[in-house]
PDB file of C-alpha atoms in Angstrom:
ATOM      1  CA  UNK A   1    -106.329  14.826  -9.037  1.00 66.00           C
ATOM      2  CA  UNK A   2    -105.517  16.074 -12.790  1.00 69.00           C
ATOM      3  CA  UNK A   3    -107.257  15.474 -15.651  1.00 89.00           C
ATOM      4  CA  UNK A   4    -104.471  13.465 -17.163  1.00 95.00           C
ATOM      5  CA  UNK A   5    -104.860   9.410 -17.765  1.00 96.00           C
ATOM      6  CA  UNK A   6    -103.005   7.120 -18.519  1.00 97.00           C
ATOM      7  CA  UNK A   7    -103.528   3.121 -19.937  1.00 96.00           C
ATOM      8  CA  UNK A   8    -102.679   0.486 -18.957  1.00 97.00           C
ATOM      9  CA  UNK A   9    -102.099   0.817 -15.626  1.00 96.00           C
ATOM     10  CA  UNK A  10     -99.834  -2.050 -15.426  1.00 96.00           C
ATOM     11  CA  UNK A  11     -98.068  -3.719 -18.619  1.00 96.00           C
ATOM     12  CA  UNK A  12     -95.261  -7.161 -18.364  1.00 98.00           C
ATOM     13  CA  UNK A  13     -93.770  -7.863 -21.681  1.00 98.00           C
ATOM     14  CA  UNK A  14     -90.672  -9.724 -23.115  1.00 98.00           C
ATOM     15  CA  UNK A  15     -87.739  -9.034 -24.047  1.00 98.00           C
ATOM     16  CA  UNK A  16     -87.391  -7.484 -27.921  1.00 97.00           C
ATOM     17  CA  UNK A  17     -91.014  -7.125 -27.841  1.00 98.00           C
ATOM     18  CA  UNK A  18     -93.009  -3.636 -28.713  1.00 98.00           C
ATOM     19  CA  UNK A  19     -95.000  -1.557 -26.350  1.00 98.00           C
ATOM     20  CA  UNK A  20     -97.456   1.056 -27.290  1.00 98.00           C
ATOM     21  CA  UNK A  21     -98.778   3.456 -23.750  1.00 98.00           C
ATOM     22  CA  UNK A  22    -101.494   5.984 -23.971  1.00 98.00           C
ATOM     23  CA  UNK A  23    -102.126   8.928 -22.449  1.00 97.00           C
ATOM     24  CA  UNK A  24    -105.328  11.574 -22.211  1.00 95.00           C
ATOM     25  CA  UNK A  25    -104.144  15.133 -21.706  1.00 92.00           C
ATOM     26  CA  UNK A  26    -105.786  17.423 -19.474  1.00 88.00           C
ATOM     27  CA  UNK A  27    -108.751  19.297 -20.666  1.00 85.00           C
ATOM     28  CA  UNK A  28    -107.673  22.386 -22.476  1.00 85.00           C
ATOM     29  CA  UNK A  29    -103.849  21.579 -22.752  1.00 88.00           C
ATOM     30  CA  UNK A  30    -102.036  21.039 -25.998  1.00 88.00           C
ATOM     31  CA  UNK A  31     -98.723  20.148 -24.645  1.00 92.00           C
ATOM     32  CA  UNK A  32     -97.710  16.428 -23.461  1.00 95.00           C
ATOM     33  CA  UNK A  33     -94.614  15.575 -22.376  1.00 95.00           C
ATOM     34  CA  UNK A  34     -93.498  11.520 -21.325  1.00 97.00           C
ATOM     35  CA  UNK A  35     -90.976  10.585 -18.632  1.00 97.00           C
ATOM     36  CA  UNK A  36     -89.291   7.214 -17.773  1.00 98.00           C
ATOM     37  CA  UNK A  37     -88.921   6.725 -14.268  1.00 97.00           C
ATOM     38  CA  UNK A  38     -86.844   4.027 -12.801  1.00 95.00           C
ATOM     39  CA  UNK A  39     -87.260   2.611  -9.673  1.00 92.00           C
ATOM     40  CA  UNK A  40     -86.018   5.068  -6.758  1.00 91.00           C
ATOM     41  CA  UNK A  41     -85.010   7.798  -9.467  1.00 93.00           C
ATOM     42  CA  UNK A  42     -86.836  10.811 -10.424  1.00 95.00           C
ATOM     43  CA  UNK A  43     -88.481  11.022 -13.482  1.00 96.00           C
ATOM     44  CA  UNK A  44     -86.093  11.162 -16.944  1.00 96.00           C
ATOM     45  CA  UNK A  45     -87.777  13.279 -19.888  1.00 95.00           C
ATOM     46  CA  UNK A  46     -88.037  11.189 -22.901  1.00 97.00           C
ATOM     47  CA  UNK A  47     -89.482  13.704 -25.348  1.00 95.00           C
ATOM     48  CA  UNK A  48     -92.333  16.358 -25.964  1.00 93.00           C
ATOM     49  CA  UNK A  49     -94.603  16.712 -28.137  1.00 93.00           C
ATOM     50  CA  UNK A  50     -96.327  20.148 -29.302  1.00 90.00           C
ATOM     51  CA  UNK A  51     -99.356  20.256 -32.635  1.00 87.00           C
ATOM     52  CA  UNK A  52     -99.026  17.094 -33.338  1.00 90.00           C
ATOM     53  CA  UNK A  53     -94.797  17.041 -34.139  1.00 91.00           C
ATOM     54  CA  UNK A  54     -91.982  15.981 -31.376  1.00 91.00           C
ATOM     55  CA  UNK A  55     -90.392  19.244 -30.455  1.00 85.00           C
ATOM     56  CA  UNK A  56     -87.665  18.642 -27.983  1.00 88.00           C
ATOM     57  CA  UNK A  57     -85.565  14.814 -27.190  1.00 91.00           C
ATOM     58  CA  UNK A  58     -84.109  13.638 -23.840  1.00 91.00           C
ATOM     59  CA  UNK A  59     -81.013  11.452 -24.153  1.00 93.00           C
ATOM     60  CA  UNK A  60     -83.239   7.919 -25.358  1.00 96.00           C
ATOM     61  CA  UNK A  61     -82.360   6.489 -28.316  1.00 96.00           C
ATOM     62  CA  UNK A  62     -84.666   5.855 -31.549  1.00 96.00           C
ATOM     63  CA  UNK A  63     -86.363   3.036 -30.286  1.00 98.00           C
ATOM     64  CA  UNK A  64     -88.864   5.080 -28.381  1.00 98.00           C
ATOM     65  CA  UNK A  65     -91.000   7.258 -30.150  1.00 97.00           C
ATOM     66  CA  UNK A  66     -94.255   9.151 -30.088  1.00 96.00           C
ATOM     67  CA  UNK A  67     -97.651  10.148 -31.577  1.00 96.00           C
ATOM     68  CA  UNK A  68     -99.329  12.996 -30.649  1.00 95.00           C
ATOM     69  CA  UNK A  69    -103.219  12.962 -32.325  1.00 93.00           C
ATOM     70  CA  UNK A  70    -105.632  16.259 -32.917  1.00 91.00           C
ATOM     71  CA  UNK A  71    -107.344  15.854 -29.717  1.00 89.00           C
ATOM     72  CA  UNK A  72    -103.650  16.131 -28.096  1.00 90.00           C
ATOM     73  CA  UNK A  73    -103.774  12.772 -26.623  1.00 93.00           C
ATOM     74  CA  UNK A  74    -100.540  11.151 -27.457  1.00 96.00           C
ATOM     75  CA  UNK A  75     -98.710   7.344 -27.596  1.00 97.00           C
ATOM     76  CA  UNK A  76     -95.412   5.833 -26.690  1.00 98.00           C
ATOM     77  CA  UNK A  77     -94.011   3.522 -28.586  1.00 98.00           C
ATOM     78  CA  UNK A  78     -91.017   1.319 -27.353  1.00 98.00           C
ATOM     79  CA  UNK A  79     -89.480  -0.673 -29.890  1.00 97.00           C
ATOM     80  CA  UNK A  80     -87.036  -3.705 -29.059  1.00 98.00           C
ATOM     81  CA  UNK A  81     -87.791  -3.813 -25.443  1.00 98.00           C
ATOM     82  CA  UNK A  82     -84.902  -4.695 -23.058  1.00 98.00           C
ATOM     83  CA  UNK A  83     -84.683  -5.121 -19.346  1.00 97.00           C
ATOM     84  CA  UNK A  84     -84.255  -1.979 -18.324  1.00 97.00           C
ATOM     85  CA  UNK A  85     -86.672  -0.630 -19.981  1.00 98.00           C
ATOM     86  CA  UNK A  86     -88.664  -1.987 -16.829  1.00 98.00           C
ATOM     87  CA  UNK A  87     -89.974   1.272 -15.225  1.00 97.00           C
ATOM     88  CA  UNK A  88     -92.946   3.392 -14.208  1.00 97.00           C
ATOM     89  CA  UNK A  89     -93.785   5.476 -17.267  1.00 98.00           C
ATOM     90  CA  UNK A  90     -95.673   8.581 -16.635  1.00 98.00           C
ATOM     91  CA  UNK A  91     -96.954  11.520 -19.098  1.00 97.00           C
ATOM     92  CA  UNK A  92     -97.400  15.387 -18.609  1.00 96.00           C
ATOM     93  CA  UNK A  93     -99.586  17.513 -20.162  1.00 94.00           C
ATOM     94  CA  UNK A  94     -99.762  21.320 -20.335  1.00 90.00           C
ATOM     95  CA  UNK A  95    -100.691  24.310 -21.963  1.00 87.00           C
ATOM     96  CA  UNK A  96     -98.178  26.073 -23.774  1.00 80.00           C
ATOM     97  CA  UNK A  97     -98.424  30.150 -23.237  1.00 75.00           C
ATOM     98  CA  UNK A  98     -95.112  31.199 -24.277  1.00 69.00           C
ATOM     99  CA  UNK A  99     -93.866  30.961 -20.696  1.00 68.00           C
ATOM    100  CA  UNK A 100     -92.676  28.400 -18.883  1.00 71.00           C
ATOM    101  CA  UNK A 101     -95.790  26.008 -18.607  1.00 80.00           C
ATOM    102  CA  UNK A 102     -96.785  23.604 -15.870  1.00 88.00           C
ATOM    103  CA  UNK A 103     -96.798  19.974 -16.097  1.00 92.00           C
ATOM    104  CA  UNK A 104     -99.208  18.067 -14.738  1.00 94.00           C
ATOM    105  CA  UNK A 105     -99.248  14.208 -14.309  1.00 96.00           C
ATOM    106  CA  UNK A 106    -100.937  11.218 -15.028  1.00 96.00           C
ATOM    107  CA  UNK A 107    -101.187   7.704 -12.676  1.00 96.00           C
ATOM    108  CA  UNK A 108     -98.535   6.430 -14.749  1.00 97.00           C
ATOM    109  CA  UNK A 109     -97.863   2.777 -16.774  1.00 98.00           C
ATOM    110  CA  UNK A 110     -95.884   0.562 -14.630  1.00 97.00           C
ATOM    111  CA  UNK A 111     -93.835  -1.654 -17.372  1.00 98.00           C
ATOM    112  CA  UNK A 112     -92.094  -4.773 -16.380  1.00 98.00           C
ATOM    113  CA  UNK A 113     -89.716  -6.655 -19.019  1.00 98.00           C
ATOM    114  CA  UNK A 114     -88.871  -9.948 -18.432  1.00 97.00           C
TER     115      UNK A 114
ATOM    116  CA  UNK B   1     -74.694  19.471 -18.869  1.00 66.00           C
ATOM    117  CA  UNK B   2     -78.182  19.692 -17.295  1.00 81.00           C
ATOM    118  CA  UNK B   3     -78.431  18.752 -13.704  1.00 90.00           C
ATOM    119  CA  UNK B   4     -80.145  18.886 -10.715  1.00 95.00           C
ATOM    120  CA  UNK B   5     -78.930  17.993  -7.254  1.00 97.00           C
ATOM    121  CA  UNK B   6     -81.219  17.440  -4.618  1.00 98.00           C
ATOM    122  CA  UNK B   7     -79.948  16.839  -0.649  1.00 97.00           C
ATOM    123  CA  UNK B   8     -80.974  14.803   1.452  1.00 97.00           C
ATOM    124  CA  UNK B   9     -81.807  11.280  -0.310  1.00 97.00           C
ATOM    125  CA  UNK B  10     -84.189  10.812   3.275  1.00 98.00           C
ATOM    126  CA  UNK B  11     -85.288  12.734   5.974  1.00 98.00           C
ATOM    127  CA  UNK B  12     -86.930  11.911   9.126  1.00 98.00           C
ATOM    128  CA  UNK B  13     -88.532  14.237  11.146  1.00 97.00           C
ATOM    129  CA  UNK B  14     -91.266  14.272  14.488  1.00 97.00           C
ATOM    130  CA  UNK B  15     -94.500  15.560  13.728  1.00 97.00           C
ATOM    131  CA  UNK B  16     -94.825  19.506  14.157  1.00 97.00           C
ATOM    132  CA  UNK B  17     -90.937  19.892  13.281  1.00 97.00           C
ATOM    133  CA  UNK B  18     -89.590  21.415  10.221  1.00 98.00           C
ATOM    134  CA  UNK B  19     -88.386  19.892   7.463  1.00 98.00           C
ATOM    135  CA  UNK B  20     -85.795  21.141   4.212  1.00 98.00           C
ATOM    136  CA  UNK B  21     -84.957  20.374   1.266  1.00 98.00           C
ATOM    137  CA  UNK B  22     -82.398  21.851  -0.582  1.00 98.00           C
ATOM    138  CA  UNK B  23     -81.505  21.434  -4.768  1.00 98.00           C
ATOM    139  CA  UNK B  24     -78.869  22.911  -7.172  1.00 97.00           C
ATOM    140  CA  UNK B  25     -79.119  23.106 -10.558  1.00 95.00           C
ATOM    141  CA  UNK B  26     -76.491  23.442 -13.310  1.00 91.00           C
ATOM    142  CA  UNK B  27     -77.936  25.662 -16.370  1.00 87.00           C
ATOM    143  CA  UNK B  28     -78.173  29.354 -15.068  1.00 84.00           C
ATOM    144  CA  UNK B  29     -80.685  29.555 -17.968  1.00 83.00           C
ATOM    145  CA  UNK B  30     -83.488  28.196 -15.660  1.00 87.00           C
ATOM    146  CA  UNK B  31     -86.294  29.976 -15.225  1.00 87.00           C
ATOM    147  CA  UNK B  32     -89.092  27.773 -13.365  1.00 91.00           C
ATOM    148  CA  UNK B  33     -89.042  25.558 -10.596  1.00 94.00           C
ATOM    149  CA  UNK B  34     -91.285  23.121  -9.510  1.00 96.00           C
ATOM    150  CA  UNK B  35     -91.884  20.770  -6.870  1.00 98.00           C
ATOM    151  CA  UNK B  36     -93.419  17.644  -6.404  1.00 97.00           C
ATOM    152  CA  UNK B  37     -94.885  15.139  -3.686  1.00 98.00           C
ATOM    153  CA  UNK B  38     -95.023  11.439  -4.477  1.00 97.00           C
ATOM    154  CA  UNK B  39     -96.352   8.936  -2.667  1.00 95.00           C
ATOM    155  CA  UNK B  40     -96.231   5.286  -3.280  1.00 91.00           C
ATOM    156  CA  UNK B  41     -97.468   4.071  -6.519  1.00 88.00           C
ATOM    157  CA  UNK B  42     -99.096   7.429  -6.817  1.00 91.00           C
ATOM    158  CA  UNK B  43     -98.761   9.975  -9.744  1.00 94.00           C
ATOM    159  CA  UNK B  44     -96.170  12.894  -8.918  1.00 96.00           C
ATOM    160  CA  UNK B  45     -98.000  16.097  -7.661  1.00 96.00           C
ATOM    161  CA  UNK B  46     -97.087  19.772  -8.175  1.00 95.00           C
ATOM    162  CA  UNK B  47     -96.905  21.215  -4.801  1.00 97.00           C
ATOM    163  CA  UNK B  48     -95.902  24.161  -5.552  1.00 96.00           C
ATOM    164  CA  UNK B  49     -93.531  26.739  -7.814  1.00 94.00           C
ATOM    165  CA  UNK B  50     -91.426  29.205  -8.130  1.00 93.00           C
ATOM    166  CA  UNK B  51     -90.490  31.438 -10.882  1.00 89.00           C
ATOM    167  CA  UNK B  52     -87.058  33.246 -11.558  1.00 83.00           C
ATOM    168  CA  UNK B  53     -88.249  36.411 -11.003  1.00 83.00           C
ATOM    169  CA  UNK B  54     -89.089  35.508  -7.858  1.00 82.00           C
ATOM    170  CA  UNK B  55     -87.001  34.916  -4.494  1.00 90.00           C
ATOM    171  CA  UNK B  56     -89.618  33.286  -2.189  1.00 94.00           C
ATOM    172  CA  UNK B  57     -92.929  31.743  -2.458  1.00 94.00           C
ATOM    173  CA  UNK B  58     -95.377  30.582   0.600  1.00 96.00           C
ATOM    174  CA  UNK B  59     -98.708  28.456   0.140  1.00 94.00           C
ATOM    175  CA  UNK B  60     -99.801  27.709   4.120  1.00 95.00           C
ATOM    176  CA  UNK B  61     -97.346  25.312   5.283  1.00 97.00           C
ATOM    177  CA  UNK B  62     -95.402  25.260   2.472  1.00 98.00           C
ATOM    178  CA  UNK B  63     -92.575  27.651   1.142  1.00 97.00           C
ATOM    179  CA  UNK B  64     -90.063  28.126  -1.418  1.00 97.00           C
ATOM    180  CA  UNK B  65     -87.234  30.034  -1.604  1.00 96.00           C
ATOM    181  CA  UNK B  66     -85.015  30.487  -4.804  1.00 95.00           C
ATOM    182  CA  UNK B  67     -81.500  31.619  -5.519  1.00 94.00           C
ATOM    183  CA  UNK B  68     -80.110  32.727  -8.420  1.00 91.00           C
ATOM    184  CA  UNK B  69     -76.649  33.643  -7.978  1.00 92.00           C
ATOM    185  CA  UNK B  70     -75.803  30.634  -6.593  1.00 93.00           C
ATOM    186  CA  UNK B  71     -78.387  28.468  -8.419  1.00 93.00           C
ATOM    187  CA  UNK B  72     -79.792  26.794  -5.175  1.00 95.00           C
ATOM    188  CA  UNK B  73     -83.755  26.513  -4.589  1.00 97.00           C
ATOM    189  CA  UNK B  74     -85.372  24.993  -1.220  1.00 98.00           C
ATOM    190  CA  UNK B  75     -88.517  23.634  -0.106  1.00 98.00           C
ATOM    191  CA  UNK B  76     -89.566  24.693   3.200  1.00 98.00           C
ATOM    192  CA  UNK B  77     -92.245  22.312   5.052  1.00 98.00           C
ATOM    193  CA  UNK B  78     -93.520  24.152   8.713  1.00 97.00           C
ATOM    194  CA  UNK B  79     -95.946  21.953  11.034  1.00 98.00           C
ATOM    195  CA  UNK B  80     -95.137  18.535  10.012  1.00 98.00           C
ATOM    196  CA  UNK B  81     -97.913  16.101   9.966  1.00 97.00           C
ATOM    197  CA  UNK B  82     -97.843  12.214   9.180  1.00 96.00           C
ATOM    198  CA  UNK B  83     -99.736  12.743   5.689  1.00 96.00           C
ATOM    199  CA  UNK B  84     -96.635  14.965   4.154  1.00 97.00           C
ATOM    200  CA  UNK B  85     -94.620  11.603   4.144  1.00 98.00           C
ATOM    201  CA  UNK B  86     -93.715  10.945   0.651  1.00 98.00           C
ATOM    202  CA  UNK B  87     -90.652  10.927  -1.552  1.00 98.00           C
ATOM    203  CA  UNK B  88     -90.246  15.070  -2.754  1.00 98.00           C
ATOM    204  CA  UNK B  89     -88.844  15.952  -6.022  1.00 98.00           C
ATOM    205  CA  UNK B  90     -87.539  19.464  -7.121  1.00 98.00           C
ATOM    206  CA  UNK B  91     -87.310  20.106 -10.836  1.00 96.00           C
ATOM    207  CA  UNK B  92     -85.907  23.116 -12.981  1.00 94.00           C
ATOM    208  CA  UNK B  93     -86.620  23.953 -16.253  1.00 89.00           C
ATOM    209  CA  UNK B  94     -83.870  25.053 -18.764  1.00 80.00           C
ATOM    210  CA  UNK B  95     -84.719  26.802 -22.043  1.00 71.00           C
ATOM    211  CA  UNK B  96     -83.317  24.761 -24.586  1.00 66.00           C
ATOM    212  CA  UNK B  97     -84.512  24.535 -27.924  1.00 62.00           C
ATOM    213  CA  UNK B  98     -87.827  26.359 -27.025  1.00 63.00           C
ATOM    214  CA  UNK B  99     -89.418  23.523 -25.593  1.00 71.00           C
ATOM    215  CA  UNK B 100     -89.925  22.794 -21.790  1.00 78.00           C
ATOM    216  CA  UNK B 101     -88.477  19.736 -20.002  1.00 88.00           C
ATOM    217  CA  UNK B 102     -88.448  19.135 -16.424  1.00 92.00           C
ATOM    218  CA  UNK B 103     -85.122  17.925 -14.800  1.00 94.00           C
ATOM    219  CA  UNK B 104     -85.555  16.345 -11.675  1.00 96.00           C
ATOM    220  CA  UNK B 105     -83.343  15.861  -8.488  1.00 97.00           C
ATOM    221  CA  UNK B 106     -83.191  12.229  -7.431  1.00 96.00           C
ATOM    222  CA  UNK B 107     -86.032  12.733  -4.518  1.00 97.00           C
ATOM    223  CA  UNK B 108     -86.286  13.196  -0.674  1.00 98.00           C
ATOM    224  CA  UNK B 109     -87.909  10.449   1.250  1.00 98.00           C
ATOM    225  CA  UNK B 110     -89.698  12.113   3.693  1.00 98.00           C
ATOM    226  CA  UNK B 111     -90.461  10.913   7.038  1.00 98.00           C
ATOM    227  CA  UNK B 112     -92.824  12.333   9.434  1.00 98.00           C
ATOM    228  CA  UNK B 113     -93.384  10.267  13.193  1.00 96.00           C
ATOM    229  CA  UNK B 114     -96.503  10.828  15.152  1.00 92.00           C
TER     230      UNK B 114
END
């Protein structure tokens, strides 16, 4: 198992409501990275976040958006929640070396939005 | 744009037989490539990896074998056994904006009978 968590676990909210899902990074890495899997799909990247400031965007619009705090543990926020927003929501974290990095990820936030 | 296409959708295989997975990706650009085993309601795992400068890789059972000319990586799984069953995802990395994102293939239910 990694070192990465994740909470909740589990998460059912309505529609146009806000969400806000944490995630621990691994011991050591300074790098965390959140994906939006949909059932049956592989993971989507959302966005990445590196010191504290978003430093790269997948194709999401504004309404999701991120914290990333001096112990490199981060948030996502999803704003004006619709249906199919419904997915399992799972964060990376890594160390960046200049190189290509690996990811390594947490359990995951199942959300349903009813 | 990015992509990465990932054949079969499912695979089922006897225990002790062979099993392969084959991806493409779009953006020559990519330099890392990682795969990962998922199981059901479980956090995806790195497997294993591959760089660019690299044409094959081999941890036990497990191998993969990279092409850059015609941008097609594989996952080789020798020795079957009934605990490999899971839903495999390959990933590349492009370099875009100096960040690191993973793009995923859509997954390979695997299937191993006893």
């Amino acid at each position: 198992e990694t070192g990465v968590t994740q909470s909740p676990t589990h998460l059912i909210k309505t529609r146009g409501q806000q969400v806000t899902l944490r995630c621990s990074s691994q011991s050591g890495h300074n790098t965390v990275s959140w994906y939006q899997q949909a059932l049956g799909q592989g993971p989507q990247f959302i966005f990445q976040y590196y010191r504290e400031e978003e430093n790269g965007r997948g194709n999401f619009p504004p309404r999701f958006s991120g914290l990333q705090f001096p112990n490199y543990s981060s948030e996502l926020n999803v704003n004006a929640l619709e249906l199919d927003d419904s997915a399992l929501y799972l964060c990376a974290s890594s160390l960046r070396t200049g190189i290509q990095e690996t990811q390594y990820f947490g359990p995951g936030t199942r959300l349903l939005v009813l | 744009g990015e992509n990465v296409e990932q054949h079969p959708s499912t695979l089922s295989v006897q225990e002790g037989d062979s099993a392969v997975i084959k991806c493409t990706y779009s953006d020559s650009a990519s330099n890392y490539f990682p795969w990962y085993k998922q199981e059901l309601g479980k956090r995806p795992q790195l497997i294993i990896d591959i760089r660019s400068n690299v044409g094959e890789k081999k941890d036990q059972r497990i191998a993969v074998t990279l092409n850059k000319t015609a941008k097609h990586f594989s996952l080789h799984i020798t020795e079957t056994q009934p605990e490999d069953s899971a839903v495999y995802f390959c990933a590349a990395t492009p370099i875009s904006g100096g960040y690191n994102k993973l793009i995923f293939g859509a997954g390979t239910r695997l299937a191993v009978h006893p």
